[in-house]
PDB file of C-alpha atoms in Angstrom:
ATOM      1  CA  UNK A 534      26.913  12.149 -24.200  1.00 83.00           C
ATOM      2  CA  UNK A 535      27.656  12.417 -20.196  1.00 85.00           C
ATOM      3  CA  UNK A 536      25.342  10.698 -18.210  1.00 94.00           C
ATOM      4  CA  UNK A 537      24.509  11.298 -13.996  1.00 95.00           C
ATOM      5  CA  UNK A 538      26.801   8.304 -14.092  1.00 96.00           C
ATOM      6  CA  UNK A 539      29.678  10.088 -15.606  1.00 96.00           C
ATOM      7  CA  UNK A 540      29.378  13.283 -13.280  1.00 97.00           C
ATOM      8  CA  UNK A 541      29.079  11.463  -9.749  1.00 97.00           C
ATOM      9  CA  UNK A 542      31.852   9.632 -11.197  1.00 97.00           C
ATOM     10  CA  UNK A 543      34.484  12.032 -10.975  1.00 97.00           C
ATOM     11  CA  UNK A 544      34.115  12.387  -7.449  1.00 97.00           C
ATOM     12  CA  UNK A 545      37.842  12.610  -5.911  1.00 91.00           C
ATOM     13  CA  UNK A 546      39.073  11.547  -9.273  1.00 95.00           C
ATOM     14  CA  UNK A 547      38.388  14.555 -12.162  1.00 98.00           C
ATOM     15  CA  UNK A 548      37.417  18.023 -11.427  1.00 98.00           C
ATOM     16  CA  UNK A 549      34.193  18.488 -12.849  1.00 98.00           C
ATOM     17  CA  UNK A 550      33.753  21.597 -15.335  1.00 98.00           C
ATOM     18  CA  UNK A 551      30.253  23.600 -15.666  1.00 98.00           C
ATOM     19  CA  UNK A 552      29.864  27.344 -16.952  1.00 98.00           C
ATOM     20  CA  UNK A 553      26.016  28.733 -17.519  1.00 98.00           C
ATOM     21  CA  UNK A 554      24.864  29.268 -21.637  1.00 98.00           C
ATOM     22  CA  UNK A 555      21.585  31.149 -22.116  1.00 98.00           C
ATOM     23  CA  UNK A 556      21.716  31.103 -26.318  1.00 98.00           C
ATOM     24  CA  UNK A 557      22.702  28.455 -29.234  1.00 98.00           C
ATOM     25  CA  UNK A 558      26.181  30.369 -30.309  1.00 98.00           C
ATOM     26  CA  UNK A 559      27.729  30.566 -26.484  1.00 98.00           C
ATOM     27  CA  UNK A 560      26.243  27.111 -25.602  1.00 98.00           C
ATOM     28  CA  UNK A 561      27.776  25.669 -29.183  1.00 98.00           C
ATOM     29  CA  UNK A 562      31.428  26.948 -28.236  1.00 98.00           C
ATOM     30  CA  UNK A 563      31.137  25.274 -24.736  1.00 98.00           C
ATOM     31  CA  UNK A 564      29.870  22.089 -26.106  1.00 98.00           C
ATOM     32  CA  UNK A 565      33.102  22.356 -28.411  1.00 98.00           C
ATOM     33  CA  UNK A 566      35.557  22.946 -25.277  1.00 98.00           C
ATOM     34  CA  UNK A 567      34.139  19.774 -23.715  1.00 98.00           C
ATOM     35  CA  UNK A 568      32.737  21.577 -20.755  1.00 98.00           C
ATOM     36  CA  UNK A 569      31.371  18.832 -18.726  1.00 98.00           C
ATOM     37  CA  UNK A 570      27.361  20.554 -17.908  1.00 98.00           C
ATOM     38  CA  UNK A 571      26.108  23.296 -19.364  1.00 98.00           C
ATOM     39  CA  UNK A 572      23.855  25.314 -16.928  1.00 99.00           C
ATOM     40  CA  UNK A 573      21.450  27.690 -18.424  1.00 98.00           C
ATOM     41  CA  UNK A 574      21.342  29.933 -15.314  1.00 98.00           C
ATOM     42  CA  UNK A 575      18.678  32.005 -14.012  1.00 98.00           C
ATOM     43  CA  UNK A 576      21.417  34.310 -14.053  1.00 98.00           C
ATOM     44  CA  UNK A 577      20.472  35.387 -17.316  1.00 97.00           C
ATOM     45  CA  UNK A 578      18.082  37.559 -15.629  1.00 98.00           C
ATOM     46  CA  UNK A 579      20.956  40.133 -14.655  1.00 96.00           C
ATOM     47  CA  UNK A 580      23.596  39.457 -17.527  1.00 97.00           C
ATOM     48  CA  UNK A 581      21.218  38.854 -20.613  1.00 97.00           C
ATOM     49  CA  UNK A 582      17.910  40.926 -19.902  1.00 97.00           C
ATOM     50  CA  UNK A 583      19.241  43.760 -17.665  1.00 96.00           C
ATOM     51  CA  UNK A 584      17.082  43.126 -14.548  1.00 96.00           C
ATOM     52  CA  UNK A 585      17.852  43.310 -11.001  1.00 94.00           C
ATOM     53  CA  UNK A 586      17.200  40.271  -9.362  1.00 95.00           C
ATOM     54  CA  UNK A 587      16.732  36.590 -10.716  1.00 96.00           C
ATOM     55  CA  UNK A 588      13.856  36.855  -9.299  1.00 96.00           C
ATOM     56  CA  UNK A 589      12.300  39.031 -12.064  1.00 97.00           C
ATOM     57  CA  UNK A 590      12.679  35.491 -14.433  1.00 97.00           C
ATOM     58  CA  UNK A 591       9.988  33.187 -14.984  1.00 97.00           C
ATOM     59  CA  UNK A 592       9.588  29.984 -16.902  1.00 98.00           C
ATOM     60  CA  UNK A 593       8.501  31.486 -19.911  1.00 98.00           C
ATOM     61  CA  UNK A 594      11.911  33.028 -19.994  1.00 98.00           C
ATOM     62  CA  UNK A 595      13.676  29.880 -18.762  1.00 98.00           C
ATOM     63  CA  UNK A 596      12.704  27.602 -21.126  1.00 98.00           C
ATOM     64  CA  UNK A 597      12.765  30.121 -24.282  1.00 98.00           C
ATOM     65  CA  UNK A 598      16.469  30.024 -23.646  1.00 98.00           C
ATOM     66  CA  UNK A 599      16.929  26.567 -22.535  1.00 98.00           C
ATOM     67  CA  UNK A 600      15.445  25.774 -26.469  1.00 98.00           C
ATOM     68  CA  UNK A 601      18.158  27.702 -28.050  1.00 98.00           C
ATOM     69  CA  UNK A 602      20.919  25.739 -25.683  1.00 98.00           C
ATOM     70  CA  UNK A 603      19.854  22.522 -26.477  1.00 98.00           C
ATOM     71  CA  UNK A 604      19.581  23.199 -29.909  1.00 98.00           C
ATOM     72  CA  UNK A 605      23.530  23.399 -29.904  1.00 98.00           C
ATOM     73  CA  UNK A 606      24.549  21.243 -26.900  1.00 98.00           C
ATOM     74  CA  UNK A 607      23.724  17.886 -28.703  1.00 96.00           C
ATOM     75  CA  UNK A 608      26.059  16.079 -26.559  1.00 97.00           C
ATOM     76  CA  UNK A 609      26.490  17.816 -23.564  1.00 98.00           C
ATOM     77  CA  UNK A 610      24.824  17.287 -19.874  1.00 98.00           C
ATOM     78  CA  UNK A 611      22.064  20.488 -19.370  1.00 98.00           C
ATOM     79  CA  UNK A 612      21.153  21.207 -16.353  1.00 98.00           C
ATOM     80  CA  UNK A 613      18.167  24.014 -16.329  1.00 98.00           C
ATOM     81  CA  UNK A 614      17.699  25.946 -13.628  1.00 98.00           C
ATOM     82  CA  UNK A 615      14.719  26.002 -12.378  1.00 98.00           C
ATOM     83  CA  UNK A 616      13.212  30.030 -11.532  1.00 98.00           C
ATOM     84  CA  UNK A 617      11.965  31.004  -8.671  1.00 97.00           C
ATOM     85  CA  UNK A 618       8.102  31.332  -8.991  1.00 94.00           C
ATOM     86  CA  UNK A 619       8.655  27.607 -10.473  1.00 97.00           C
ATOM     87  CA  UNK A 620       9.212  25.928  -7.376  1.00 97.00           C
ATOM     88  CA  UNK A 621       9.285  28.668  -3.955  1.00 96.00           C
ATOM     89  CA  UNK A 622       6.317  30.736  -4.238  1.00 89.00           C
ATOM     90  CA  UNK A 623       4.444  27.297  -5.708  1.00 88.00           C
ATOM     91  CA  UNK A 624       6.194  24.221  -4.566  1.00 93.00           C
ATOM     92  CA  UNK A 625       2.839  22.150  -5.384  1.00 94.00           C
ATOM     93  CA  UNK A 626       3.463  22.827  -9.568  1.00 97.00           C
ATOM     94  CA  UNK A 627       7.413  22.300  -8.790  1.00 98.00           C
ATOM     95  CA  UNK A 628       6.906  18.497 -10.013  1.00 98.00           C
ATOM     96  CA  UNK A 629       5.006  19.548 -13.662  1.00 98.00           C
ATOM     97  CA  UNK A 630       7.495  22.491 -13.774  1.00 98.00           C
ATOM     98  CA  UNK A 631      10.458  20.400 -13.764  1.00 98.00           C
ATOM     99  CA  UNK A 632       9.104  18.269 -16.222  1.00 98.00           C
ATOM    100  CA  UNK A 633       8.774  21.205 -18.987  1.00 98.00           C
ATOM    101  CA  UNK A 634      12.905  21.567 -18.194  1.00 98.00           C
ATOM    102  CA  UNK A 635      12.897  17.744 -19.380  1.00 98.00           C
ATOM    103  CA  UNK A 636      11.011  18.047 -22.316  1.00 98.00           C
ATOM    104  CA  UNK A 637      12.857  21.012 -23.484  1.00 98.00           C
ATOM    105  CA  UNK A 638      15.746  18.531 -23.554  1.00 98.00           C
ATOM    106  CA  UNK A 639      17.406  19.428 -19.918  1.00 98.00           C
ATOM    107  CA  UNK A 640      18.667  16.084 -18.237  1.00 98.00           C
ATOM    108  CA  UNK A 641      18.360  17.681 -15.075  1.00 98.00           C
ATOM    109  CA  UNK A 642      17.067  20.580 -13.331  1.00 98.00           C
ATOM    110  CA  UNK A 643      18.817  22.984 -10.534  1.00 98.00           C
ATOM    111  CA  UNK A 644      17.321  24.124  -7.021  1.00 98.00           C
ATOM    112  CA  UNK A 645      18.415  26.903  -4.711  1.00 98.00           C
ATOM    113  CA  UNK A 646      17.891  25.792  -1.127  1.00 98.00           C
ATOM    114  CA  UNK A 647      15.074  27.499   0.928  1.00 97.00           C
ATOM    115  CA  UNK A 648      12.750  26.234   3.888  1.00 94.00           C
ATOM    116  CA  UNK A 649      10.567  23.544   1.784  1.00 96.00           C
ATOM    117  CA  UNK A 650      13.709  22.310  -0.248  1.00 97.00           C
ATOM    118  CA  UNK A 651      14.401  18.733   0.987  1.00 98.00           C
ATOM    119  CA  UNK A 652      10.333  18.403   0.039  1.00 98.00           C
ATOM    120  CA  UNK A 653      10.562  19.738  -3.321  1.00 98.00           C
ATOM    121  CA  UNK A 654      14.245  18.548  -3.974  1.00 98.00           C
ATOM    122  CA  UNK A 655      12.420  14.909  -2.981  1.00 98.00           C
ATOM    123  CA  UNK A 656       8.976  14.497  -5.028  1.00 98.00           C
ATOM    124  CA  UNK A 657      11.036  16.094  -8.497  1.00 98.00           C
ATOM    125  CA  UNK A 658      13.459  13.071  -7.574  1.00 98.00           C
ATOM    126  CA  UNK A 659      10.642  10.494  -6.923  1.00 98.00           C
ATOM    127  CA  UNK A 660       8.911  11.690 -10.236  1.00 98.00           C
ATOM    128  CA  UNK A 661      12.103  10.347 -12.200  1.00 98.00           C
ATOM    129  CA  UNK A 662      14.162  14.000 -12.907  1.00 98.00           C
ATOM    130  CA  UNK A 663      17.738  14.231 -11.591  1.00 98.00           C
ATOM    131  CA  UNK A 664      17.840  17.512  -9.268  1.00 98.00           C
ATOM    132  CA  UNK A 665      21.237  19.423  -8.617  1.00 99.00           C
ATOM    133  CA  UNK A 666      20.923  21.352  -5.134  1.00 98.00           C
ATOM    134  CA  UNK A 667      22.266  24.939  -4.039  1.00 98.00           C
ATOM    135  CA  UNK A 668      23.613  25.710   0.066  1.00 98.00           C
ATOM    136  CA  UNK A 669      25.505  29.126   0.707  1.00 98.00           C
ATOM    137  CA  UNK A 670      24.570  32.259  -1.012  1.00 97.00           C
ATOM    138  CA  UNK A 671      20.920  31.606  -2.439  1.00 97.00           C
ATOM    139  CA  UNK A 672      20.854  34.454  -5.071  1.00 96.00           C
ATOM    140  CA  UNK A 673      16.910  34.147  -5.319  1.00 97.00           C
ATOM    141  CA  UNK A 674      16.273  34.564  -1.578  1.00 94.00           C
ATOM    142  CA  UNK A 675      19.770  36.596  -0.795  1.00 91.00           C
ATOM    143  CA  UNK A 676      18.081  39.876  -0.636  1.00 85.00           C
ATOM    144  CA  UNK A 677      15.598  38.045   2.820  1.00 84.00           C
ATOM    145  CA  UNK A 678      18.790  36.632   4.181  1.00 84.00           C
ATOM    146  CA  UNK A 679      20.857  40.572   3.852  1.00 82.00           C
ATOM    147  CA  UNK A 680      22.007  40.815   0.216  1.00 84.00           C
ATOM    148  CA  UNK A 681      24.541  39.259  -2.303  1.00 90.00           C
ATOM    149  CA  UNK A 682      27.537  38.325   0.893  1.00 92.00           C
ATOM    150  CA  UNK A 683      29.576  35.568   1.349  1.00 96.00           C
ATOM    151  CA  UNK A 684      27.586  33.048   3.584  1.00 97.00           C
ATOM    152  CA  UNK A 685      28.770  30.832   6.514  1.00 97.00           C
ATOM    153  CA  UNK A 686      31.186  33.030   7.789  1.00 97.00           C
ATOM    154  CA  UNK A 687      30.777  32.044  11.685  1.00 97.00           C
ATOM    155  CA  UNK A 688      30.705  28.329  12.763  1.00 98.00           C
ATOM    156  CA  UNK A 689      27.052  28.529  13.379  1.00 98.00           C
ATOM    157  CA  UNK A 690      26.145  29.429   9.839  1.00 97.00           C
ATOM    158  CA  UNK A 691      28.716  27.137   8.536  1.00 98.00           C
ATOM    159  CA  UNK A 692      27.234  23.871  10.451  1.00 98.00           C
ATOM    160  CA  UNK A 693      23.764  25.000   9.340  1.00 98.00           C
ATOM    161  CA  UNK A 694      25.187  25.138   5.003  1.00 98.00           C
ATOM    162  CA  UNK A 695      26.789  22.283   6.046  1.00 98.00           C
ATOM    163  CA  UNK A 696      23.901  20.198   7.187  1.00 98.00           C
ATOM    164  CA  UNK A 697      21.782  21.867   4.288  1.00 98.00           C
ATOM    165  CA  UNK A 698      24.039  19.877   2.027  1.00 98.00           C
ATOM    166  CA  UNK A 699      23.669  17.056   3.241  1.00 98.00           C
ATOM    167  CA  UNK A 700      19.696  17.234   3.799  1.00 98.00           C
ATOM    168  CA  UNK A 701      19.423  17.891  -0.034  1.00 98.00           C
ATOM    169  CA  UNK A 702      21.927  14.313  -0.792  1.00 98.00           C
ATOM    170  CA  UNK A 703      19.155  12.892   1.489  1.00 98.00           C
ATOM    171  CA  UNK A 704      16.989  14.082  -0.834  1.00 98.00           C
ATOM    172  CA  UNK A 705      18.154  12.571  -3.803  1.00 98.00           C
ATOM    173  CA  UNK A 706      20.399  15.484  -5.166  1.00 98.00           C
ATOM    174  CA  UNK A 707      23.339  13.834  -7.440  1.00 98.00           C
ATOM    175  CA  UNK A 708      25.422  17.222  -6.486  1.00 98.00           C
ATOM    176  CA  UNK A 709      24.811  20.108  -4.823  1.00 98.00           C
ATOM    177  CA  UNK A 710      26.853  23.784  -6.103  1.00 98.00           C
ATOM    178  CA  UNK A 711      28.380  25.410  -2.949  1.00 98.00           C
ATOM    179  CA  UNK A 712      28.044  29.190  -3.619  1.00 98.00           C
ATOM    180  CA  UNK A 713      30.201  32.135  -1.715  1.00 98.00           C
ATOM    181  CA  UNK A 714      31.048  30.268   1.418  1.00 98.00           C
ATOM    182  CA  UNK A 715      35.135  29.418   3.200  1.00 98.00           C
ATOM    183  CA  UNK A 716      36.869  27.573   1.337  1.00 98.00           C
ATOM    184  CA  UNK A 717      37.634  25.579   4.923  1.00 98.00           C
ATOM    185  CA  UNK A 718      33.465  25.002   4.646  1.00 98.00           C
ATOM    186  CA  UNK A 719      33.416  23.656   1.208  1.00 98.00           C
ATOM    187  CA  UNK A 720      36.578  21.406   1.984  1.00 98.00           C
ATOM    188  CA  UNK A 721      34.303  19.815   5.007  1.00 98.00           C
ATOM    189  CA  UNK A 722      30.967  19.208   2.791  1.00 98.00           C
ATOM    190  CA  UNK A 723      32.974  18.112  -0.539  1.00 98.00           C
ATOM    191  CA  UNK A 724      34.754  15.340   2.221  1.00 98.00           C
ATOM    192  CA  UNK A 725      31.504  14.514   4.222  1.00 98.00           C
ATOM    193  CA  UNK A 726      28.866  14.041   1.117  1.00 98.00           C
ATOM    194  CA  UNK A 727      28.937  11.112  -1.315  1.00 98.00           C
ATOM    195  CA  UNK A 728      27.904  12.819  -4.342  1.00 98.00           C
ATOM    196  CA  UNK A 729      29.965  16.415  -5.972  1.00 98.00           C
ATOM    197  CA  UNK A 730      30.337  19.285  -5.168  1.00 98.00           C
ATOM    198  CA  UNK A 731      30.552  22.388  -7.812  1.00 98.00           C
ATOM    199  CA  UNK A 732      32.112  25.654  -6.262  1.00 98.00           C
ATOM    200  CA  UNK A 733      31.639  28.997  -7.272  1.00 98.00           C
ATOM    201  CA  UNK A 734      33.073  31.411  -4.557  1.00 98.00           C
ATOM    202  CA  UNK A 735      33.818  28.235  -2.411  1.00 98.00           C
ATOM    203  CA  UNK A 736      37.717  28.017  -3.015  1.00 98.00           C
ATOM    204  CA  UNK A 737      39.949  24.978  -4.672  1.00 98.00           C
ATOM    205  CA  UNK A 738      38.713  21.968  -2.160  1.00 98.00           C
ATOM    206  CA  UNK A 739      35.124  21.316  -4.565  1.00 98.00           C
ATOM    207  CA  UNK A 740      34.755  18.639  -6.774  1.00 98.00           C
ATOM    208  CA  UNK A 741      33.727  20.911  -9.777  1.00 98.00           C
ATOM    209  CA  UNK A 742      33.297  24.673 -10.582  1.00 98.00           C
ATOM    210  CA  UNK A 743      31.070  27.149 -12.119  1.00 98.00           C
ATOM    211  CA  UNK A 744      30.950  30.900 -13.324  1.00 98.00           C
ATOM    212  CA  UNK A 745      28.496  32.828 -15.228  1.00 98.00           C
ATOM    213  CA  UNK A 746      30.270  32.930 -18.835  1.00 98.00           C
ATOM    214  CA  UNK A 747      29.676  36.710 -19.154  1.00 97.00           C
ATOM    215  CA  UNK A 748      32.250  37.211 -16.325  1.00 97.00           C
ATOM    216  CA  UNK A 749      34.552  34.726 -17.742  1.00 97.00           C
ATOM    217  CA  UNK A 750      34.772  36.531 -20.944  1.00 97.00           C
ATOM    218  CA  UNK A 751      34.218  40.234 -19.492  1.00 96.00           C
ATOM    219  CA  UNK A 752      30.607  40.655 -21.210  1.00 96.00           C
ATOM    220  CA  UNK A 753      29.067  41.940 -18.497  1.00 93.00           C
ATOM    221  CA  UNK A 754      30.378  45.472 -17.041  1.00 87.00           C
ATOM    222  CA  UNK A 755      27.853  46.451 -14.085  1.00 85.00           C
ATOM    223  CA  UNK A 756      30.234  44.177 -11.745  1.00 79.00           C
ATOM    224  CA  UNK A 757      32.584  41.827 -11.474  1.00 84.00           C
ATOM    225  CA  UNK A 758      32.150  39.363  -8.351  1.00 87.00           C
ATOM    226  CA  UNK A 759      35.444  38.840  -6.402  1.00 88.00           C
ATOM    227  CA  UNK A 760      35.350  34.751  -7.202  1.00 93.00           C
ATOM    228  CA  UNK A 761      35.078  35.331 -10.833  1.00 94.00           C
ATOM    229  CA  UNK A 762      38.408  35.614 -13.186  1.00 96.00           C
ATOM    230  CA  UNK A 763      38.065  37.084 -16.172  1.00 95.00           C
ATOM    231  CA  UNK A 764      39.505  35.001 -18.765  1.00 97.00           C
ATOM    232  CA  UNK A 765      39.033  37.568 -21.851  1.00 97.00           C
ATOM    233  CA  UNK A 766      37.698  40.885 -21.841  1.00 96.00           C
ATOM    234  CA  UNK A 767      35.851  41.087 -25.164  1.00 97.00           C
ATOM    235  CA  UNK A 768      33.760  44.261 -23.452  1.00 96.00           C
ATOM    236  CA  UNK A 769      36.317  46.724 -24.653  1.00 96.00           C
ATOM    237  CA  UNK A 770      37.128  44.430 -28.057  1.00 97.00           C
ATOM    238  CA  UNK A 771      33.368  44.460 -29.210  1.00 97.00           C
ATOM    239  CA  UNK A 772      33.044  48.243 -28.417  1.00 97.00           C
ATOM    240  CA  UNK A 773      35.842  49.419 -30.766  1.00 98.00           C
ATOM    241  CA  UNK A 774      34.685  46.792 -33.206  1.00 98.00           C
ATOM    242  CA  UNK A 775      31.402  48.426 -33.483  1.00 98.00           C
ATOM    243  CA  UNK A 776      33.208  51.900 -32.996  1.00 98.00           C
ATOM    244  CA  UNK A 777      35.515  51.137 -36.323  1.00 98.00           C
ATOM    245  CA  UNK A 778      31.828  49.859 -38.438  1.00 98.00           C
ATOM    246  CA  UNK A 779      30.493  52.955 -37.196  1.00 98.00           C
ATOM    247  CA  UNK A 780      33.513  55.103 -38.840  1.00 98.00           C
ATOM    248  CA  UNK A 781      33.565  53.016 -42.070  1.00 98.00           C
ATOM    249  CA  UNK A 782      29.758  53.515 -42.905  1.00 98.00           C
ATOM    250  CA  UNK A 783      29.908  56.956 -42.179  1.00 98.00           C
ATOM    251  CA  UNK A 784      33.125  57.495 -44.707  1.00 98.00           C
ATOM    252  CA  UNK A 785      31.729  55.089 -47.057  1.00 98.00           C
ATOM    253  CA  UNK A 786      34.311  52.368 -46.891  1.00 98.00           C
ATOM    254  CA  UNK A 787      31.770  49.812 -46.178  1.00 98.00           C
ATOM    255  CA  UNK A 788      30.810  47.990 -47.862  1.00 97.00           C
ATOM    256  CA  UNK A 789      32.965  47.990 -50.260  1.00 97.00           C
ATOM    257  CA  UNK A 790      33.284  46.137 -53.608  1.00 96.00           C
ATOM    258  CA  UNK A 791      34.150  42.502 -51.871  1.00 96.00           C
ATOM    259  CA  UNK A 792      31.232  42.822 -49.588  1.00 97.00           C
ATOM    260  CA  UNK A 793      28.668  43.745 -52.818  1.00 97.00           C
ATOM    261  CA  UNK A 794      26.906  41.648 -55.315  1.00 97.00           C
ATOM    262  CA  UNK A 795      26.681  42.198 -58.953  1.00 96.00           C
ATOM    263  CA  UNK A 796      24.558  42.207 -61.969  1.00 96.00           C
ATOM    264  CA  UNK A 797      26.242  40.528 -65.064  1.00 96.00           C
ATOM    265  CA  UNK A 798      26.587  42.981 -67.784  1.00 95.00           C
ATOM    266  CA  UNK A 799      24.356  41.954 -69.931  1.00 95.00           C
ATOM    267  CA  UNK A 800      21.661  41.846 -67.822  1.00 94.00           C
ATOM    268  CA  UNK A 801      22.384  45.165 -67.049  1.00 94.00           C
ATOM    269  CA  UNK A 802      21.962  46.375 -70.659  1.00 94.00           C
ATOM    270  CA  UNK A 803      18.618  44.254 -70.355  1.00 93.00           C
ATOM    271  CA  UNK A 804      17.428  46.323 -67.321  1.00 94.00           C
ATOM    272  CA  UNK A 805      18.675  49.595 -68.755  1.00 89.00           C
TER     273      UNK A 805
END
């Protein structure tokens, strides 16, 4: 089981490796691959439910899923993250709401930075809960701060992300994920803070990096983000798989004898 202890230490030495799991199959297969933290992702708003936004996600939803990943990550590092009516529209429950992350088995919970952060990010630490920060492109507030673009791109943005980052390792954040910023800007934070960094859109230089699994195995069709590679693409795969069921029921090859039970003869003559 990977402790805080084994993360932070991989800083400069290992690349750390975290993809999001929102069920017990996808988080079982990770757990097998030795992916170093699990996150279940609010994302599962957009590539699991359909919505919009992340937003739209509650805790109710949150932890529901964060059950079924812990079920089947006995012995990997969880980080659930935490929604956004959880901590931004009522920092004052943020504390008790981490804590139900905790008890669902979560070893520590994820923040996306907005104004109150450092003060939120701080009393969840206090209270005993490891907390994982989030500078650049803050998917929960992006639509405030003019939609789902690459952030930083001036030096005046880029010094403010910057000093974000380093407000939340103030705060007691043992890493903080740089999202859609330069890769020049993630290079300067990952060499400036003490604890990791976990890219996703921030280039090579981070200390770790994340993707949504849907777009790692092409699950997820209604767009592809320009960091993501798509490892598989299992969209077209499970399409004709269901296409070819489809064509079997309908011409009565399944199922077939080897995917039928029988009665034993005699008890047939019994039942006749």
């Amino acid at each position: 089981m990977k402790t805080i202890q084994d993360i932070t230490a991989k800083k400069s030495k290992e690349r750390i490796t975290m993809l999001t799991a929102y069920d017990y199959p996808m988080a079982h297969f990770l757990e097998q691959a030795g992916i170093d933290i699990i996150l279940v992702g609010d994302s599962l708003a957009n590539v699991v439910l359909g919505l919009e936004s992340t937003t739209e996600v509650g805790m109710t939803e949150m932890l529901h899923h964060t059950h079924a990943v812990v079920r089947a990550a006995k012995n990997t590092f969880i980080v659930g993250d935490m929604p956004f009516d959880s901590y931004q529209l009522n920092p004052r429950a943020a504390v008790d709401n981490a804590r139900q992350f905790i008890s669902a088995g979560c070893h520590a919970v994820k923040l996306e930075w907005f104004e109150g952060c450092p003060k939120v990010a701080s009393d969840i630490v206090k209270a005993g809960i490891p907390v994982m920060g989030h500078v650049g492109l803050t998917p929960q507030t992006a639509q405030a701060q003019g939609g789902m673009k690459v952030r930083g791109k001036d030096a005046e943005s880029a010094r403010t992300i910057i000093n974000n980052a380093k407000v939340l390792e103030a705060s007691g954040c043992f890493s903080v994920v740089l999202e859609c910023i330069p890769l020049e800007v993630a290079k300067m934070i990952t060499e400036q803070l003490k604890i990791p960094t976990i890219g996703i859109g921030a280039g090579p230089h981070c200390d770790g990096q994340v993707l949504v699994i849907h777009d790692l195995l092409g699950l997820f069709e209604r767009y592809q983000p320009k960091f993501s590679k798509k490892y598989l693409d299992l969209g077209p795969q499970i399409l004709q798989a269901v296409k070819e069921y489809k064509k079997e029921v309908i011409s009565g090859q399944f199922p077939d004898d080897a995917h039928s039970f029988h009665l034993p003869a005699d008890e047939i003559k019994k039942l006749k």
